[in-house]
Amino acid sequence: MSDCPHSTPKYIEEGQYPAIRSSDIELGKVDIINAKRVSEQDYLDRTKRIEPQKGDIIYCREGSGDVGKAVGKAGLLLDDKVCLAQRVVLLRPNIEQVLPTYFVYALNSPIMLKQVSLNISQTTSPRINISTLRKLSLPIAPPEIQQNIVNIIEKCLDIEQQANNFYKLDGNLDALRQSILAKAFRGELGTNDPSEENAIELLKEVLQEKVK
């Protein structure tokens, strides 16, 4: 776990290196394309403590708004050669114990966000301290079960996107995603074949609830 430098980067349009801000983190993803850029020197200065690499998690630990939409959201880094801007922290999972994809979905799940909401420092900009973040309890399954859970979540999220294109869920989308993650980490989406019927039927039920 490594905190970001406590300074504002000098952003430049022609910069080569993305500097990841809290606004660049979506559900499980890091938006590299729209991230602001910094110079090579700024990149080197901001990666002296740790150099982000593919498979790391970038976690928003500060920001105004609801938990999970600001503080508490996490994205999986699929690129290297990025640096941290502000309000974020880098988490590097021990891959012998937890898969990065499982880790990021768990961090975004209601199980984790509830813990975050109970431990936020109430300041002008709500945040969770690094020392507190280290103490949160993460649900861990055997590696093969972790991968099965990831497969099922991603299958359901893919169906969710198709449903969004069809139903135009818009404002209900965040609630739908949280429902998927909540069911996954309560063991209600199944843990075998990602296309198994019970997972799909549960997602259909969630969709029906959200579009009524």
One Martini backbone bead per residue (centre of mass of N, CA, C, O) as a GRO file, in nm:
protein
  212
    1MET     BB    1   0.095   0.037   0.024
    2SER     BB    2   0.053   0.367  -0.142
    3ASP     BB    3   0.071   0.685  -0.133
    4CYS     BB    4   0.035   0.984  -0.248
    5PRO     BB    5   0.142   1.268  -0.328
    6HIS     BB    6   0.127   1.593  -0.149
    7SER     BB    7   0.052   1.706  -0.454
    8THR     BB    8   0.020   1.896  -0.741
    9PRO     BB    9   0.032   1.848  -1.049
   10LYS     BB   10   0.178   1.931  -1.362
   11TYR     BB   11  -0.016   1.991  -1.619
   12ILE     BB   12   0.014   1.868  -1.965
   13GLU     BB   13  -0.085   1.818  -2.285
   14GLU     BB   14   0.206   1.677  -2.381
   15GLY     BB   15   0.203   1.457  -2.193
   16GLN     BB   16   0.292   1.110  -2.142
   17TYR     BB   17   0.180   1.082  -1.840
   18PRO     BB   18  -0.050   0.954  -1.642
   19ALA     BB   19  -0.256   1.110  -1.386
   20ILE     BB   20  -0.428   0.971  -1.124
   21ARG     BB   21  -0.750   1.033  -1.036
   22SER     BB   22  -1.050   0.996  -0.892
   23SER     BB   23  -1.205   1.059  -1.171
   24ASP     BB   24  -1.050   0.793  -1.314
   25ILE     BB   25  -1.247   0.616  -1.142
   26GLU     BB   26  -1.420   0.324  -1.174
   27LEU     BB   27  -1.577   0.032  -1.191
   28GLY     BB   28  -1.277  -0.141  -1.187
   29LYS     BB   29  -1.151   0.121  -1.333
   30VAL     BB   30  -0.905   0.293  -1.541
   31ASP     BB   31  -0.882   0.613  -1.693
   32ILE     BB   32  -0.642   0.686  -1.928
   33ILE     BB   33  -0.744   0.861  -2.164
   34ASN     BB   34  -0.866   1.111  -1.965
   35ALA     BB   35  -0.615   1.166  -1.838
   36LYS     BB   36  -0.389   1.353  -1.716
   37ARG     BB   37  -0.070   1.506  -1.784
   38VAL     BB   38   0.286   1.450  -1.754
   39SER     BB   39   0.600   1.468  -1.719
   40GLU     BB   40   0.881   1.288  -1.681
   41GLN     BB   41   0.976   1.426  -1.421
   42ASP     BB   42   0.713   1.400  -1.265
   43TYR     BB   43   0.697   1.097  -1.284
   44LEU     BB   44   0.962   1.038  -1.131
   45ASP     BB   45   0.882   1.189  -0.869
   46ARG     BB   46   0.596   1.017  -0.828
   47THR     BB   47   0.775   0.718  -0.836
   48LYS     BB   48   0.980   0.682  -0.598
   49ARG     BB   49   0.817   0.501  -0.404
   50ILE     BB   50   0.628   0.392  -0.651
   51GLU     BB   51   0.565   0.185  -0.937
   52PRO     BB   52   0.327   0.139  -1.129
   53GLN     BB   53   0.138  -0.160  -1.222
   54LYS     BB   54   0.014  -0.416  -1.354
   55GLY     BB   55  -0.249  -0.506  -1.113
   56ASP     BB   56  -0.308  -0.269  -0.973
   57ILE     BB   57  -0.466  -0.060  -0.727
   58ILE     BB   58  -0.683   0.220  -0.744
   59TYR     BB   59  -0.768   0.426  -0.461
   60CYS     BB   60  -1.023   0.612  -0.315
   61ARG     BB   61  -0.973   0.819  -0.007
   62GLU     BB   62  -1.100   1.091  -0.137
   63GLY     BB   63  -1.420   1.263  -0.133
   64SER     BB   64  -1.700   1.384  -0.246
   65GLY     BB   65  -1.974   1.201  -0.160
   66ASP     BB   66  -2.062   0.901  -0.203
   67VAL     BB   67  -1.999   0.599  -0.122
   68GLY     BB   68  -1.839   0.473  -0.425
   69LYS     BB   69  -1.824   0.762  -0.589
   70ALA     BB   70  -1.569   0.815  -0.423
   71VAL     BB   71  -1.497   0.711  -0.164
   72GLY     BB   72  -1.399   0.357  -0.224
   73LYS     BB   73  -1.309   0.344  -0.502
   74ALA     BB   74  -1.197   0.099  -0.757
   75GLY     BB   75  -0.911   0.026  -0.981
   76LEU     BB   76  -0.774  -0.147  -1.247
   77LEU     BB   77  -0.454  -0.179  -1.370
   78LEU     BB   78  -0.358  -0.216  -1.733
   79ASP     BB   79  -0.119  -0.017  -1.697
   80ASP     BB   80   0.169   0.149  -1.733
   81LYS     BB   81   0.305   0.450  -1.687
   82VAL     BB   82   0.198   0.574  -1.414
   83CYS     BB   83   0.057   0.813  -1.185
   84LEU     BB   84  -0.012   0.985  -0.895
   85ALA     BB   85  -0.199   1.220  -0.779
   86GLN     BB   86  -0.484   1.264  -0.597
   87ARG     BB   87  -0.673   1.089  -0.351
   88VAL     BB   88  -0.484   0.833  -0.374
   89VAL     BB   89  -0.413   0.472  -0.371
   90LEU     BB   90  -0.189   0.204  -0.369
   91LEU     BB   91  -0.258  -0.145  -0.448
   92ARG     BB   92  -0.079  -0.459  -0.386
   93PRO     BB   93  -0.137  -0.771  -0.445
   94ASN     BB   94  -0.115  -1.095  -0.329
   95ILE     BB   95  -0.128  -1.343  -0.571
   96GLU     BB   96  -0.127  -1.593  -0.367
   97GLN     BB   97  -0.419  -1.483  -0.236
   98VAL     BB   98  -0.507  -1.257  -0.464
   99LEU     BB   99  -0.685  -1.148  -0.716
  100PRO     BB  100  -0.710  -0.852  -0.871
  101THR     BB  101  -1.006  -0.879  -0.973
  102TYR     BB  102  -1.123  -0.963  -0.704
  103PHE     BB  103  -1.025  -0.725  -0.536
  104VAL     BB  104  -1.178  -0.496  -0.687
  105TYR     BB  105  -1.465  -0.608  -0.642
  106ALA     BB  106  -1.455  -0.618  -0.336
  107LEU     BB  107  -1.400  -0.312  -0.288
  108ASN     BB  108  -1.688  -0.241  -0.447
  109SER     BB  109  -1.847  -0.368  -0.236
  110PRO     BB  110  -2.074  -0.347   0.019
  111ILE     BB  111  -1.893  -0.479   0.233
  112MET     BB  112  -1.671  -0.252   0.211
  113LEU     BB  113  -1.836   0.019   0.204
  114LYS     BB  114  -1.947  -0.007   0.489
  115GLN     BB  115  -1.676   0.016   0.632
  116VAL     BB  116  -1.603   0.293   0.520
  117SER     BB  117  -1.852   0.456   0.630
  118LEU     BB  118  -1.757   0.391   0.940
  119ASN     BB  119  -1.441   0.535   0.872
  120ILE     BB  120  -1.491   0.827   0.822
  121SER     BB  121  -1.360   1.139   0.798
  122GLN     BB  122  -1.513   1.437   0.906
  123THR     BB  123  -1.471   1.653   0.653
  124THR     BB  124  -1.478   1.848   0.390
  125SER     BB  125  -1.319   1.585   0.282
  126PRO     BB  126  -1.385   1.282   0.273
  127ARG     BB  127  -1.201   1.013   0.448
  128ILE     BB  128  -0.952   0.750   0.451
  129ASN     BB  129  -0.723   0.620   0.633
  130ILE     BB  130  -0.457   0.422   0.605
  131SER     BB  131  -0.474   0.280   0.882
  132THR     BB  132  -0.774   0.196   0.833
  133LEU     BB  133  -0.751   0.047   0.564
  134ARG     BB  134  -0.574  -0.190   0.683
  135LYS     BB  135  -0.833  -0.297   0.874
  136LEU     BB  136  -0.993  -0.411   0.670
  137SER     BB  137  -1.225  -0.663   0.568
  138LEU     BB  138  -1.154  -0.927   0.342
  139PRO     BB  139  -1.299  -1.142   0.134
  140ILE     BB  140  -1.179  -1.485   0.112
  141ALA     BB  141  -1.099  -1.717  -0.137
  142PRO     BB  142  -1.016  -1.948  -0.316
  143PRO     BB  143  -0.870  -1.908  -0.618
  144GLU     BB  144  -1.082  -2.070  -0.789
  145ILE     BB  145  -1.325  -1.910  -0.672
  146GLN     BB  146  -1.241  -1.630  -0.750
  147GLN     BB  147  -1.252  -1.679  -1.058
  148ASN     BB  148  -1.550  -1.759  -1.070
  149ILE     BB  149  -1.661  -1.494  -0.960
  150VAL     BB  150  -1.547  -1.315  -1.180
  151ASN     BB  151  -1.686  -1.450  -1.420
  152ILE     BB  152  -1.976  -1.390  -1.322
  153ILE     BB  153  -1.963  -1.087  -1.295
  154GLU     BB  154  -1.879  -1.030  -1.594
  155LYS     BB  155  -2.127  -1.158  -1.716
  156CYS     BB  156  -2.333  -0.972  -1.574
  157LEU     BB  157  -2.215  -0.699  -1.675
  158ASP     BB  158  -2.265  -0.762  -1.971
  159ILE     BB  159  -2.571  -0.788  -1.946
  160GLU     BB  160  -2.616  -0.511  -1.822
  161GLN     BB  161  -2.523  -0.352  -2.071
  162GLN     BB  162  -2.736  -0.465  -2.258
  163ALA     BB  163  -2.974  -0.365  -2.085
  164ASN     BB  164  -2.904  -0.066  -2.098
  165ASN     BB  165  -2.934  -0.042  -2.407
  166PHE     BB  166  -3.242  -0.126  -2.391
  167TYR     BB  167  -3.361   0.033  -2.115
  168LYS     BB  168  -3.222   0.285  -2.008
  169LEU     BB  169  -3.126   0.307  -1.694
  170ASP     BB  170  -2.896   0.484  -1.584
  171GLY     BB  171  -2.966   0.564  -1.265
  172ASN     BB  172  -2.975   0.235  -1.203
  173LEU     BB  173  -2.683   0.123  -1.249
  174ASP     BB  174  -2.542   0.138  -0.974
  175ALA     BB  175  -2.747  -0.040  -0.824
  176LEU     BB  176  -2.708  -0.287  -1.002
  177ARG     BB  177  -2.406  -0.334  -0.946
  178GLN     BB  178  -2.438  -0.366  -0.639
  179SER     BB  179  -2.620  -0.613  -0.657
  180ILE     BB  180  -2.417  -0.798  -0.792
  181LEU     BB  181  -2.193  -0.779  -0.574
  182ALA     BB  182  -2.359  -0.864  -0.333
  183LYS     BB  183  -2.433  -1.147  -0.438
  184ALA     BB  184  -2.147  -1.253  -0.486
  185PHE     BB  185  -2.047  -1.203  -0.167
  186ARG     BB  186  -2.301  -1.404  -0.074
  187GLY     BB  187  -2.329  -1.652  -0.283
  188GLU     BB  188  -2.578  -1.583  -0.521
  189LEU     BB  189  -2.424  -1.656  -0.819
  190GLY     BB  190  -2.233  -1.859  -0.797
  191THR     BB  191  -1.915  -2.090  -0.865
  192ASN     BB  192  -1.904  -2.186  -1.160
  193ASP     BB  193  -2.047  -2.147  -1.429
  194PRO     BB  194  -2.084  -1.831  -1.575
  195SER     BB  195  -2.357  -1.950  -1.743
  196GLU     BB  196  -2.534  -2.021  -1.534
  197GLU     BB  197  -2.865  -1.999  -1.467
  198ASN     BB  198  -2.882  -1.871  -1.179
  199ALA     BB  199  -2.727  -1.610  -1.246
  200ILE     BB  200  -2.910  -1.506  -1.472
  201GLU     BB  201  -3.177  -1.505  -1.314
  202LEU     BB  202  -3.089  -1.305  -1.098
  203LEU     BB  203  -3.038  -1.071  -1.291
  204LYS     BB  204  -3.324  -1.052  -1.398
  205GLU     BB  205  -3.447  -0.977  -1.127
  206VAL     BB  206  -3.293  -0.716  -1.091
  207LEU     BB  207  -3.390  -0.580  -1.350
  208GLN     BB  208  -3.691  -0.581  -1.278
  209GLU     BB  209  -3.659  -0.399  -1.028
  210LYS     BB  210  -3.521  -0.144  -1.184
  211VAL     BB  211  -3.763  -0.108  -1.421
  212LYS     BB  212  -4.032  -0.038  -1.250
   0.00000   0.00000   0.00000
